[in-house]
Each structure stands twice: as C-alpha cells, then as structure tokens.
mmCIF file of C-alpha atoms and ligand atoms in Angstrom:
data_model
loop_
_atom_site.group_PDB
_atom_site.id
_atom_site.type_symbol
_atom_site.label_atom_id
_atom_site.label_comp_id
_atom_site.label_asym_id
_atom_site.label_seq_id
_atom_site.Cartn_x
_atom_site.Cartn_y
_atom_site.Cartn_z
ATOM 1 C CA UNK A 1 -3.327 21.744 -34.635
ATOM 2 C CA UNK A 2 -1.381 22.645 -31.796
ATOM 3 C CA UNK A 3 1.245 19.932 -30.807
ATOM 4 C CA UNK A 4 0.992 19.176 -27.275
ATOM 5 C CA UNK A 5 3.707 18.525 -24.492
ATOM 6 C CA UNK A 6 5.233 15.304 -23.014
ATOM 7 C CA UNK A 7 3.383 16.408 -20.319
ATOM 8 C CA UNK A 8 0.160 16.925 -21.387
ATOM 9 C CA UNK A 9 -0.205 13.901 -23.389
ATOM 10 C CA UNK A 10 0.643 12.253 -20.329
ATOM 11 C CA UNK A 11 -1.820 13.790 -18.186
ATOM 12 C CA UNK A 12 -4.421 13.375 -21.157
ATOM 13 C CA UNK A 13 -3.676 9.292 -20.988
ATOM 14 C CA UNK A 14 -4.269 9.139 -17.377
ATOM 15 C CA UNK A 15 -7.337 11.039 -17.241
ATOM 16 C CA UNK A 16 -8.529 8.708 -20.325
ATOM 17 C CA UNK A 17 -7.354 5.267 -18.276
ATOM 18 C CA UNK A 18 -8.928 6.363 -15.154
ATOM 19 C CA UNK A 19 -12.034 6.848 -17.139
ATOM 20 C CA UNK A 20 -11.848 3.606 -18.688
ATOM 21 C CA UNK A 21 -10.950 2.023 -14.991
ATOM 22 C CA UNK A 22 -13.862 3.586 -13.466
ATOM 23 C CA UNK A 23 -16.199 2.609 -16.248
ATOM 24 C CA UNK A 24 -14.879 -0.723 -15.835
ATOM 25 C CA UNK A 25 -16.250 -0.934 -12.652
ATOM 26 C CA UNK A 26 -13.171 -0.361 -11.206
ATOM 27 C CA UNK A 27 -11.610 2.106 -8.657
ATOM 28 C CA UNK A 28 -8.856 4.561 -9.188
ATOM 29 C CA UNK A 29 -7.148 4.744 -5.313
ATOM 30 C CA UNK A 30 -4.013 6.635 -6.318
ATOM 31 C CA UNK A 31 -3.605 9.280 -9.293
ATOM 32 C CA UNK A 32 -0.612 11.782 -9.495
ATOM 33 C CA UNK A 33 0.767 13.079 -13.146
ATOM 34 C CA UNK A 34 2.988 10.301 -13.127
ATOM 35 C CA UNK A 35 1.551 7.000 -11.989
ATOM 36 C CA UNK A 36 -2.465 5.505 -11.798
ATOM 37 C CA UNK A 37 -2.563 2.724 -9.207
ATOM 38 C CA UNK A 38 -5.215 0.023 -10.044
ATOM 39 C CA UNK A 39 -7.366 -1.384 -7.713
ATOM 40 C CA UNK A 40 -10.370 -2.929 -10.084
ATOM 41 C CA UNK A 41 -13.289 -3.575 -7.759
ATOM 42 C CA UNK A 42 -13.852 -6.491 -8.905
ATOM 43 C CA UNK A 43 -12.042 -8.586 -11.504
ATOM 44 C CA UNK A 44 -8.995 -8.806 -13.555
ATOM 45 C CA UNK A 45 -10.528 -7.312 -16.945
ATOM 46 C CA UNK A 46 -8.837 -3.723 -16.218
ATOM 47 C CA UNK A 47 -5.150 -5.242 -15.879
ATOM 48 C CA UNK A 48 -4.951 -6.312 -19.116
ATOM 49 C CA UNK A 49 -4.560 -2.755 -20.209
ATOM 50 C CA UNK A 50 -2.026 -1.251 -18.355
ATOM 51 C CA UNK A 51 0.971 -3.407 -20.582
ATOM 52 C CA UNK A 52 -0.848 -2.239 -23.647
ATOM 53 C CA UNK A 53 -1.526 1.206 -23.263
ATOM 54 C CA UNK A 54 0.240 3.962 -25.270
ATOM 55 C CA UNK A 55 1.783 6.420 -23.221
ATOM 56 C CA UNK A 56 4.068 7.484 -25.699
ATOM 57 C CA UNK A 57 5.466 3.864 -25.289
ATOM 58 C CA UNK A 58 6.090 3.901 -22.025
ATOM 59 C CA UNK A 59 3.517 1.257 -20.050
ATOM 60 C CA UNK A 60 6.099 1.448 -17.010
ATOM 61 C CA UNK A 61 4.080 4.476 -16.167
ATOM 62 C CA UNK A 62 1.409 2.957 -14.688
ATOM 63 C CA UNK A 63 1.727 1.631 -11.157
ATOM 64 C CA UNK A 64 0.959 -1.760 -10.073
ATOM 65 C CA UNK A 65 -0.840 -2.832 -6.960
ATOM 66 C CA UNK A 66 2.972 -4.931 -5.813
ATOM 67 C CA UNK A 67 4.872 -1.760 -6.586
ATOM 68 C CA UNK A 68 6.638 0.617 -3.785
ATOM 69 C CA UNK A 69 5.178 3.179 -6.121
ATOM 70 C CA UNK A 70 1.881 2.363 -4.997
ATOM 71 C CA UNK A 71 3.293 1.559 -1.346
ATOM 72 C CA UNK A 72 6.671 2.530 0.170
ATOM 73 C CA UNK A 73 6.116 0.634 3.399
ATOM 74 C CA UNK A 74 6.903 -3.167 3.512
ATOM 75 C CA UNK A 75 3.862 -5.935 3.356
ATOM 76 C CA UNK A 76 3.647 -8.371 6.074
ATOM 77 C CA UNK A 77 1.341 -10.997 5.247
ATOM 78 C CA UNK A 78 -0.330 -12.887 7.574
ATOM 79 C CA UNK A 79 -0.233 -16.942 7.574
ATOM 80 C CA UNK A 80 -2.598 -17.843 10.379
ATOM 81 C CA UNK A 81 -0.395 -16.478 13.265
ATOM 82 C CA UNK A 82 2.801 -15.983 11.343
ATOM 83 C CA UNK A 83 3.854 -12.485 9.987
ATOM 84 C CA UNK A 84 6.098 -12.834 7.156
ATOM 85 C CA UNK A 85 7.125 -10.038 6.019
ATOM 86 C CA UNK A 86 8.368 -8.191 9.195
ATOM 87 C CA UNK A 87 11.115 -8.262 11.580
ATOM 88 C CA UNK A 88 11.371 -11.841 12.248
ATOM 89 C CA UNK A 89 12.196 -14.338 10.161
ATOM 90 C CA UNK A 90 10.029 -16.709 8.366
ATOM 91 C CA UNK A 91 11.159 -20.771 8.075
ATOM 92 C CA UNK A 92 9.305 -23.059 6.393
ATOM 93 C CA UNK A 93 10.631 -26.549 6.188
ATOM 94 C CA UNK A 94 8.684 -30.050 5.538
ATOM 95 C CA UNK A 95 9.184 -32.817 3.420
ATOM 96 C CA UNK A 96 8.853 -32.026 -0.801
ATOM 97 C CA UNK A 97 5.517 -34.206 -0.400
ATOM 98 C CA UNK A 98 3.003 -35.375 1.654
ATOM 99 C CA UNK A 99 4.194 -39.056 2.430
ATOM 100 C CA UNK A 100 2.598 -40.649 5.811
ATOM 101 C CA UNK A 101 0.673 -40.041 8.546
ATOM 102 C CA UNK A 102 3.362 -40.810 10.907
ATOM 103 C CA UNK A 103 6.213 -39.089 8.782
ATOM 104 C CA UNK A 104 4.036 -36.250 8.674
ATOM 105 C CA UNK A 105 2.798 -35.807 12.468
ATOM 106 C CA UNK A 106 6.400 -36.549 14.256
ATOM 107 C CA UNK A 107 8.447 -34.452 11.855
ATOM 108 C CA UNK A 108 5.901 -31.667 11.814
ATOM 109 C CA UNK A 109 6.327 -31.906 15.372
ATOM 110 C CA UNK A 110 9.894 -31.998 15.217
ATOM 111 C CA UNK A 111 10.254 -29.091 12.839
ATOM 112 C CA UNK A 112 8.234 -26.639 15.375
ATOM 113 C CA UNK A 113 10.429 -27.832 18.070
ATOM 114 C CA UNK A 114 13.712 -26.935 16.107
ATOM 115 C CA UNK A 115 12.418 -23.444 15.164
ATOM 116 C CA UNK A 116 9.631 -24.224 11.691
ATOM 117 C CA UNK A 117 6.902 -21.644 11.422
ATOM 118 C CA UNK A 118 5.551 -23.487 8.822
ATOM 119 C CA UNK A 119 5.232 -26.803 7.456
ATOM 120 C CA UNK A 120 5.734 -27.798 4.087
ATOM 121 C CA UNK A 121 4.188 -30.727 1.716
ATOM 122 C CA UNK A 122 3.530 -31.079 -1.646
ATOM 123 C CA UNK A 123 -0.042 -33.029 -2.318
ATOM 124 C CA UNK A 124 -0.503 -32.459 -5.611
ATOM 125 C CA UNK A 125 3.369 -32.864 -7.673
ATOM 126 C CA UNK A 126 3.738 -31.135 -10.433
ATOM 127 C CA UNK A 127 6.516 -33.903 -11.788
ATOM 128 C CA UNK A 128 8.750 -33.496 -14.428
ATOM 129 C CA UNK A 129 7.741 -37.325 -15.508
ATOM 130 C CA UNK A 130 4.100 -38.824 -15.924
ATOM 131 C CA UNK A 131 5.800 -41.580 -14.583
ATOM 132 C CA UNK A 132 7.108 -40.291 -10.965
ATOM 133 C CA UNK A 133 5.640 -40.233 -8.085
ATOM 134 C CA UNK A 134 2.334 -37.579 -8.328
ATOM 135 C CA UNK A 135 1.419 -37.192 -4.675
ATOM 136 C CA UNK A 136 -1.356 -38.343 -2.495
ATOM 137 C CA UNK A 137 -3.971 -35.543 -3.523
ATOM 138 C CA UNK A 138 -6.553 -35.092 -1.327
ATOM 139 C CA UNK A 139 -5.336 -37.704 0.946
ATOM 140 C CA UNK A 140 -2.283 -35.640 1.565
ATOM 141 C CA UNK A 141 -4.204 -32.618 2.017
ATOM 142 C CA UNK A 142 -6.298 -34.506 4.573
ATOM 143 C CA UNK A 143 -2.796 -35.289 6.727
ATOM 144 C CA UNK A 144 -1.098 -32.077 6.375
ATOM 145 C CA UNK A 145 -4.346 -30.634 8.112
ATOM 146 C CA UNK A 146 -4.655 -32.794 10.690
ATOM 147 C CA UNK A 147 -0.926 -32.744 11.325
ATOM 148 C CA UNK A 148 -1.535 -28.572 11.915
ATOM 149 C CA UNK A 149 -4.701 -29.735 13.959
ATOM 150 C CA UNK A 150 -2.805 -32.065 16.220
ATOM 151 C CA UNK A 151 0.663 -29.730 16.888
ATOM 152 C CA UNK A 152 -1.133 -26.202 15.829
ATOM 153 C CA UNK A 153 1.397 -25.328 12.812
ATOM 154 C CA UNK A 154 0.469 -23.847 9.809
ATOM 155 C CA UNK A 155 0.869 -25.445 6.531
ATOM 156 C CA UNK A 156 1.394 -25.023 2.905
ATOM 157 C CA UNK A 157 1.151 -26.955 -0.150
ATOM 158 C CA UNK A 158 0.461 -25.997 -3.371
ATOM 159 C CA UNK A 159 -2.079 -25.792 -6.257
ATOM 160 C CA UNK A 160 -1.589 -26.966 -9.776
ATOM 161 C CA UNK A 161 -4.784 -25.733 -11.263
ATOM 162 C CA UNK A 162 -7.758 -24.058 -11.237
ATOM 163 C CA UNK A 163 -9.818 -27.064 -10.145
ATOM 164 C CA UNK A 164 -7.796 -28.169 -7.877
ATOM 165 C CA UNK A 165 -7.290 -25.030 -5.883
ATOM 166 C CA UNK A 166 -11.069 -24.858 -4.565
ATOM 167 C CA UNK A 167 -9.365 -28.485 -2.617
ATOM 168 C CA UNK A 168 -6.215 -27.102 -1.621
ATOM 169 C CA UNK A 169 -7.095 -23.662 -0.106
ATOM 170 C CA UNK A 170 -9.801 -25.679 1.854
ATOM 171 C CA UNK A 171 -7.174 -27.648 4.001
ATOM 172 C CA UNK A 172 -4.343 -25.095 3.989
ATOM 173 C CA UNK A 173 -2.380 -22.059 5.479
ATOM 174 C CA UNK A 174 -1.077 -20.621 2.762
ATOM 175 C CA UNK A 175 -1.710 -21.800 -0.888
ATOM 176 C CA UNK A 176 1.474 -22.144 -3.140
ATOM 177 C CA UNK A 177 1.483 -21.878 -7.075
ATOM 178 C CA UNK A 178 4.679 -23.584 -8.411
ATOM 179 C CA UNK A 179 7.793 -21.933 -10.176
ATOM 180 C CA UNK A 180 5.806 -24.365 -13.755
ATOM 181 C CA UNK A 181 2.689 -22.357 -12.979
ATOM 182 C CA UNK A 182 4.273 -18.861 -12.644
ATOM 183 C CA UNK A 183 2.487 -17.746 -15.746
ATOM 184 C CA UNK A 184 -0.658 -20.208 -15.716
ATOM 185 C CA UNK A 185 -2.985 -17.148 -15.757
ATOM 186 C CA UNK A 186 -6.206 -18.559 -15.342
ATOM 187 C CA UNK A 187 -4.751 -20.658 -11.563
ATOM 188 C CA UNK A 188 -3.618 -16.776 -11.087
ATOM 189 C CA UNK A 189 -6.585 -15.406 -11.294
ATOM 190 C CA UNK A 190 -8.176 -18.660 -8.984
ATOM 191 C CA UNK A 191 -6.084 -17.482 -6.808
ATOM 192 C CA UNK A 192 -7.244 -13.730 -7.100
ATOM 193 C CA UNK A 193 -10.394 -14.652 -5.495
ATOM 194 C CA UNK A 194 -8.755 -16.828 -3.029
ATOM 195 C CA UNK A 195 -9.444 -15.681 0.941
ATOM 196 C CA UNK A 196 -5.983 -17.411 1.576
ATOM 197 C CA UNK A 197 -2.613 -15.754 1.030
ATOM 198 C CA UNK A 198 -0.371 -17.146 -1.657
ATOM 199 C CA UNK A 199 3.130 -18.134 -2.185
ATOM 200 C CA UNK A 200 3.937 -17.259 -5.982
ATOM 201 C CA UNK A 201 7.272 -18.847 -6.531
ATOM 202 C CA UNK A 202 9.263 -17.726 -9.501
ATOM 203 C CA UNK A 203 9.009 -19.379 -13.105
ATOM 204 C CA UNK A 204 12.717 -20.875 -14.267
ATOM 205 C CA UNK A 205 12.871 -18.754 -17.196
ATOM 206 C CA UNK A 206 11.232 -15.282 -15.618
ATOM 207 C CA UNK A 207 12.679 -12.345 -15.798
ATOM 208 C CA UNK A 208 11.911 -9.935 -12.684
ATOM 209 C CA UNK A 209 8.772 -7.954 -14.449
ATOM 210 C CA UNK A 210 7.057 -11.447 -15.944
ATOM 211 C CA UNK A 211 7.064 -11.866 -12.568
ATOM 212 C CA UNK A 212 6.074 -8.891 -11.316
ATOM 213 C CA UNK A 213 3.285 -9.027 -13.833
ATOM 214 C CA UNK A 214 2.218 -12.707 -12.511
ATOM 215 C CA UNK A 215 1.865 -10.943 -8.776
ATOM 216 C CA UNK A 216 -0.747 -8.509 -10.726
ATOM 217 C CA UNK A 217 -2.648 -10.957 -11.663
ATOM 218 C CA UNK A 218 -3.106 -12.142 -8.226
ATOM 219 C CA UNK A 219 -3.809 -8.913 -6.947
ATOM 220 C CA UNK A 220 -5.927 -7.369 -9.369
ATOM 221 C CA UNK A 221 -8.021 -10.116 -8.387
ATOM 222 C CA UNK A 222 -8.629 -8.017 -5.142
ATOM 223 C CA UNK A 223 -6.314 -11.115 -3.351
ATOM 224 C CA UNK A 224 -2.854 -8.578 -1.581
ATOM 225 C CA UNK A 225 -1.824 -11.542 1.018
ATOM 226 C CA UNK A 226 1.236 -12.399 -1.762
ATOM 227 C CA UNK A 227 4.434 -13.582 -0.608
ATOM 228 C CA UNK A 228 7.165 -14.021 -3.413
ATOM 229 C CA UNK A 229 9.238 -17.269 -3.683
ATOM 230 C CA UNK A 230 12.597 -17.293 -5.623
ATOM 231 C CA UNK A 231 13.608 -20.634 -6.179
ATOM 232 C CA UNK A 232 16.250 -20.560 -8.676
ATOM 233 C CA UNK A 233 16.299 -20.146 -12.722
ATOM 234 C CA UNK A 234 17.634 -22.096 -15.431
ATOM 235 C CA UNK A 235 21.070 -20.808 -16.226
ATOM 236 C CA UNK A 236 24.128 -22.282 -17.743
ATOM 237 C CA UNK A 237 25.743 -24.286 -15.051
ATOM 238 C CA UNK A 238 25.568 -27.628 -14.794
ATOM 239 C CA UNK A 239 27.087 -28.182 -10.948
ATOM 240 C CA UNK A 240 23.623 -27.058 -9.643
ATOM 241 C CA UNK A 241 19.936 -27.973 -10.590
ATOM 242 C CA UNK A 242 19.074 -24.138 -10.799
ATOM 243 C CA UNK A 243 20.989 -21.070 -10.264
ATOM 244 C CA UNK A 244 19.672 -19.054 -6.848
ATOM 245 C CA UNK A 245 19.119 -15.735 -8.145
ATOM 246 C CA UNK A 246 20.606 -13.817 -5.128
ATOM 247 C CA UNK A 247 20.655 -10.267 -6.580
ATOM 248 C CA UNK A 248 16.728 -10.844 -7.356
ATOM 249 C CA UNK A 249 16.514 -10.038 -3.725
ATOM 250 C CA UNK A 250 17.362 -6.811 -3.118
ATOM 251 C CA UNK A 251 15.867 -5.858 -6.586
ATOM 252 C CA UNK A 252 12.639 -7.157 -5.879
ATOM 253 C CA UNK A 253 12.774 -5.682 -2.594
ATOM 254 C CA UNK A 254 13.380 -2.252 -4.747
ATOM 255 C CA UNK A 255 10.422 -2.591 -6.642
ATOM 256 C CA UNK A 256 8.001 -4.472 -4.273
ATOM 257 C CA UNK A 257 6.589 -4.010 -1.177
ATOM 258 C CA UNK A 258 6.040 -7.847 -0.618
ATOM 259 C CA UNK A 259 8.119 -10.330 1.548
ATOM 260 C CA UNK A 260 10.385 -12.650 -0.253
ATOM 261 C CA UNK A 261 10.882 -15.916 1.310
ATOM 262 C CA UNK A 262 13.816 -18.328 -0.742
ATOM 263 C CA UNK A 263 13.924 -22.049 -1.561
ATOM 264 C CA UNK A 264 17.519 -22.781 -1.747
ATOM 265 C CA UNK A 265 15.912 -26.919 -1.745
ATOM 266 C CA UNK A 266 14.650 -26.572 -5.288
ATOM 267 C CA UNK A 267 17.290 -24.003 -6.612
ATOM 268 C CA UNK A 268 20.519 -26.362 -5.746
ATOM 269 C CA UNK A 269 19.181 -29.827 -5.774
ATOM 270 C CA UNK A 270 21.764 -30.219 -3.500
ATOM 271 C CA UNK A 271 21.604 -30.957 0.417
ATOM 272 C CA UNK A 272 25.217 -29.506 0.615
ATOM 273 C CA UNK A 273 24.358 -26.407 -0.490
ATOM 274 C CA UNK A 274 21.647 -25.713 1.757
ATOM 275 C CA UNK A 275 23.207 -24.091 4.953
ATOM 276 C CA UNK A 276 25.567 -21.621 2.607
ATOM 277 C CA UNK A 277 22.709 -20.352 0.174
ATOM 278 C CA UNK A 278 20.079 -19.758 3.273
ATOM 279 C CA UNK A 279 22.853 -17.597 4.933
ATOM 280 C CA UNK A 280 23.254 -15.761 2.014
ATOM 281 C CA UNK A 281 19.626 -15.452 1.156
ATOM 282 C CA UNK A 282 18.923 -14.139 4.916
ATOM 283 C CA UNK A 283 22.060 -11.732 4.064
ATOM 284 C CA UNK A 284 20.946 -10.537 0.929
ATOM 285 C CA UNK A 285 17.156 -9.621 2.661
ATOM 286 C CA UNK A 286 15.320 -12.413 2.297
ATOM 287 C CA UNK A 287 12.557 -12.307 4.497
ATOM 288 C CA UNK A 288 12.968 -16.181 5.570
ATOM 289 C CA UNK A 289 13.465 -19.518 3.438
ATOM 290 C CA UNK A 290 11.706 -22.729 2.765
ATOM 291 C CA UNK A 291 13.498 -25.444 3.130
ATOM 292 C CA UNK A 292 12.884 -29.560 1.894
ATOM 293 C CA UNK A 293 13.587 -31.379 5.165
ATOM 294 C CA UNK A 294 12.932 -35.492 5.169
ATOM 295 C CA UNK A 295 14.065 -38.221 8.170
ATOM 296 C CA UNK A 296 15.543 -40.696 5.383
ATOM 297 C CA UNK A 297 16.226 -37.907 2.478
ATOM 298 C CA UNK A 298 17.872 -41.275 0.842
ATOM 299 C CA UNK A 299 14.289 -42.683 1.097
ATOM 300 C CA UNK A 300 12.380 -39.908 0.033
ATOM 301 C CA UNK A 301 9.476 -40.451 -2.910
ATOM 302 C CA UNK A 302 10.728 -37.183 -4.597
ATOM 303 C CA UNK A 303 13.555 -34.804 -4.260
ATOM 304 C CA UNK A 304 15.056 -36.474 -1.263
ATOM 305 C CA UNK A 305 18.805 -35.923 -2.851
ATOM 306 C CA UNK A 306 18.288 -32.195 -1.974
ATOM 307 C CA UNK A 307 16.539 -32.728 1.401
ATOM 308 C CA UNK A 308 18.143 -32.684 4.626
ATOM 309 C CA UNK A 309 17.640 -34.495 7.642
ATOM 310 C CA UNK A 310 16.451 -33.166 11.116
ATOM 311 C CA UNK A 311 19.904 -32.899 12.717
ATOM 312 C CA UNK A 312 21.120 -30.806 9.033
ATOM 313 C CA UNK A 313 18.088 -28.535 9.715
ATOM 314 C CA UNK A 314 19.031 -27.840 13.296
ATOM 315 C CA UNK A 315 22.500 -26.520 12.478
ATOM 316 C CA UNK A 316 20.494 -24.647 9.655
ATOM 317 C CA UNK A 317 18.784 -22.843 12.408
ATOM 318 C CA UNK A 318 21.667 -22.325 14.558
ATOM 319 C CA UNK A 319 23.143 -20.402 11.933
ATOM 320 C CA UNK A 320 20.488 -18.543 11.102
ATOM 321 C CA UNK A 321 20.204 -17.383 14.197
ATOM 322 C CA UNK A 322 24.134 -16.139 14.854
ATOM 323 C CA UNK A 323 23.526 -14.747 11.524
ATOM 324 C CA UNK A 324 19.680 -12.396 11.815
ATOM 325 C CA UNK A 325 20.958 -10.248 14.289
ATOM 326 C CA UNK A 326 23.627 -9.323 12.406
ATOM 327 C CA UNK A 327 21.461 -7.847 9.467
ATOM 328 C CA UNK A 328 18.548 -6.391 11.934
ATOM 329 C CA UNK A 329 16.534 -9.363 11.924
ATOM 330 C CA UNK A 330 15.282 -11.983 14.910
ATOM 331 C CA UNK A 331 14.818 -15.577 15.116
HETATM 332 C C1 PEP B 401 7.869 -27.381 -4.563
HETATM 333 O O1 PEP B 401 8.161 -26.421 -3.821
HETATM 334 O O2 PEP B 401 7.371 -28.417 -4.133
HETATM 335 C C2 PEP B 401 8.145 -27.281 -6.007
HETATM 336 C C3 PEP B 401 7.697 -28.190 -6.858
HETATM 337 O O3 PEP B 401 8.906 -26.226 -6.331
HETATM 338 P P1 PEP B 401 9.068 -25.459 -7.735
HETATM 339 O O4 PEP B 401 7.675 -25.124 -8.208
HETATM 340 O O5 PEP B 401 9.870 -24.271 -7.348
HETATM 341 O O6 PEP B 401 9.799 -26.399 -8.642
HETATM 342 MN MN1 MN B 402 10.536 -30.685 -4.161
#
C-alpha cells in the first residue's frame, strides 16, 4: 500500500475529527490543513478528544476555543459595565471574605471612590484548615449584592462546587473558581453553562497548558466570558507564600486571546509586596490586578497579614496610574 505524506495523514485526521465533531452534534467554525477550532454546540463530550487524538503524536494541532490560533484579536469580557480586557485597566480590590454589613457597604464605597471597578469577597472559603474561618455562605452572598445594589459596583466571589455555583452566580458579577479548583472539572463544566463570566485563577502546581486546558473546559461549555487569574505557584522559596509567575504574562498573552488580571494578595502573602508586584504585573501586560484590601488587615478573619488598608490601596492606585500610560494603558 502506498505510504502516505505528513501531509496527507494530516489532512486525513482532520477531515475524520470534523466528522466525528459534527456527528457529535457539534460545529466545526474554523478548518485550515493545520488547525480544527472546536465549538461543540452543545456540551463538553467533543473536548475530550482533541488531547487524545493521534495526529502522528502531535495533539497541539488542534486549536482551542482560548487560542490566538482560533482568534488573533484580544477578548474583552464584559463584567456588568466593566471591560476587562481592553485599554483600561481593570482593579478589583475587597476584603478576602465577606465579613459585615457595615465593613462591606463603607469600604465598597470607599474602594469605588479610590479608583475599584470591582469589589471583591470571598463567601464561600475554600480554607486550608476545617478549622478556620469558612465564610458566611449565602449570607455573604446576600451583602456583597446589596452592597453593589446600594453604591452600583460590581462584585465577585467565588464558587467552590458544582452545587454551590447555581447560589453564587445568582448574586454576583463575575463568578470566580479558585487557584484549589483549577482542575475540578465537573465546577468547570458548571461553569460552562454559566450566563456569567468567570475568573479562572491558576492552580499552584499548573503548568501554562493544564491551564490552558482548564479554560477549555469552560468554553467548550459554549461559556467565552473567561478572564484568567495568575495568582502565584508553589515554588522553592520560602520568603513568599507563592511565587508570582511574571513571565506567565506575556506567554499567556502569546497563546490566548483572554485578559489576564493578577492577584499579587494571594501570590506574596505579604502586604509589603503589594505595590512592587502590581507595578510589575501592569508592566509585564497584565490587564489589571485584584487586590485583598481590609480597614483593620490586623483584624481580618482570613488573610488579613497580606491585606492592605485603604490609605496602602490609594498609593497603589497612584502608582498605577503614573505607571499605565507609560505601557499604553489608562486608569
Ligand atoms: C481568593 O481569591 O479568595 C482565593 C482563595 O484565592 P486562591 O484560590 O488563588 O488561593
Ligand atoms: Mn484570601
């Protein structure tokens, strides 16, 4: 039998793979002799394949929905009013979780007056120990929403699983899944049918395509409002909680057409670090940060030794702002 080209067998497993999409019930939207860019119509079963499929050992062939191969131009994503994504910045600061009424209302307000575009506030914790403090659940849902209803910002918190999502994305913005939940497939694909954009932050131990591949999970859901999150992995050093990642950013930015936003909070653990690592984040082409901001950070009922206090966040902003113009971007 006739040996066939590189070529051809290529061409021969793409014509085979969009067969098997379309039977699927899925939708082939981009074809060349290179690349097949899913879109399944209407869940995830067809994304399963792509990482297992032959092409003479190559899987990177196929082009994911979070690619530039599928789309050169940049993502914005909208969060209620907010573009992230585009020229302007994107801050999001709030307290780690959702603590009072009052705590929540004046320093929401607070936070918009100093610059926030959104507000932060973890309802459901996902804690290291059973034994700290979990969050107020649906009671903290209930004041972060009324906080946004009361000074008109919008807010995030996130999601820890599948049941609890329906809860979450009824009171938020924007619906974050946690850096512990990067890979939590079935809260993926929850969030895959989700109406609400999502913040996927970055597992501690992922490596740029895990990621990636967590983002397709999302989208191949039919869900494209995804914002990515790096927020430090587990390295070595032992001066910081995490290591910030900074050359993720212009990689990802290489291989995605999503906005990037970055927690320097989580990947210090330290309130001294803040103001340095958000420069360089913004300088690197980060498309904004998120930032842990509490009045008595001493006080705080989780992570309050890497949260800063309102006064800390307004030179934060100052900064930022000497600093966007500088690398083509406003604030
Ligand atoms: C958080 O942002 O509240 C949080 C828990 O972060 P991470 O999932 O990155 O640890
Ligand atoms: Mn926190």
């Amino acid at each position: 039998m006739e040996k066939l080209s590189d070529d051809a067998i290529i061409h021969q497993e793409i014509e085979r793979v969009t067969d098997l999409i379309k039977k699927m019930g899925g939708d082939v939207k981009h074809k060349t002799d290179e690349h097949v860019a899913l879109f399944p119509a209407t869940n995830n079963t067809v994304t399963s394949h792509p990482g297992g499929l032959p092409f003479n050992g190559e899987s990177k062939k196929i082009t994911k929905l979070g690619s530039r191969e599928t789309k050169s131009e940049n993502t914005v994503v909208k969060v209620g009013d907010i573009a992230v994504g585009g020229e302007q910045l994107t801050i999001i600061a709030g307290s780690c979780a959702v603590e009072t009424v009052e705590g929540t209302n004046e320093g929401g307000r607070l936070l918009q007056m100093l610059g926030a575009d959104l507000m932060r506030g973890g309802a459901f914790k996902p804690r290291t120990s059973p034994y700290s403090f979990q969050g107020l659940g649906k009671r903290g849902l209930e004041i972060l929403a009324d906080a946004r209803e009361l000074i008109g910002i919008p807010v995030v918190s996130e999601a820890v699983d599948p049941e609890n999502f329906d809860l979450v994305e009824q009171y938020v913005d924007l619906v974050q899944i946690g850096a512990r939940n990067m890979q939590n497939f079935s809260l993926l694909k929850r969030a895959g049918r989700s109406s609400k954009p999502i913040l996927l932050k970055r597992g501690i131990s992922a490596t740029i395509s895990e990621y990636l591949m967590a983002v397709e999970y999302i989208m191949a859901g039919g869900n494209y409002n995804v914002i990515l999150c790096e927020r430090g992995i587990r390295t070595f050093n032992d001066y910081t909680r995490f290591t910030l990642d900074i050359s993720c950013i212009p990689e990802l930015k290489l291989q995605s057409h999503l906005p990037i936003i970055v927690d320097p909070s989580h990947a210090s653990g330290r309130r001294d670090m803040i103001i340095p690592l958000s420069k360089a984040a913004i300088a690197a082409g980060a498309d904004g940060i998120m930032v842990e901001v509490h009045p008595f950070p001493d006080k705080a009922l989780s992570d309050g030794y890497q949260s800063i206090t309102f006064e800390h966040f307004a030179r934060l902003m100052k900064e930022l702002r000497a600093l966007a113009p500088a690398v083509g971007r406003k604030l």
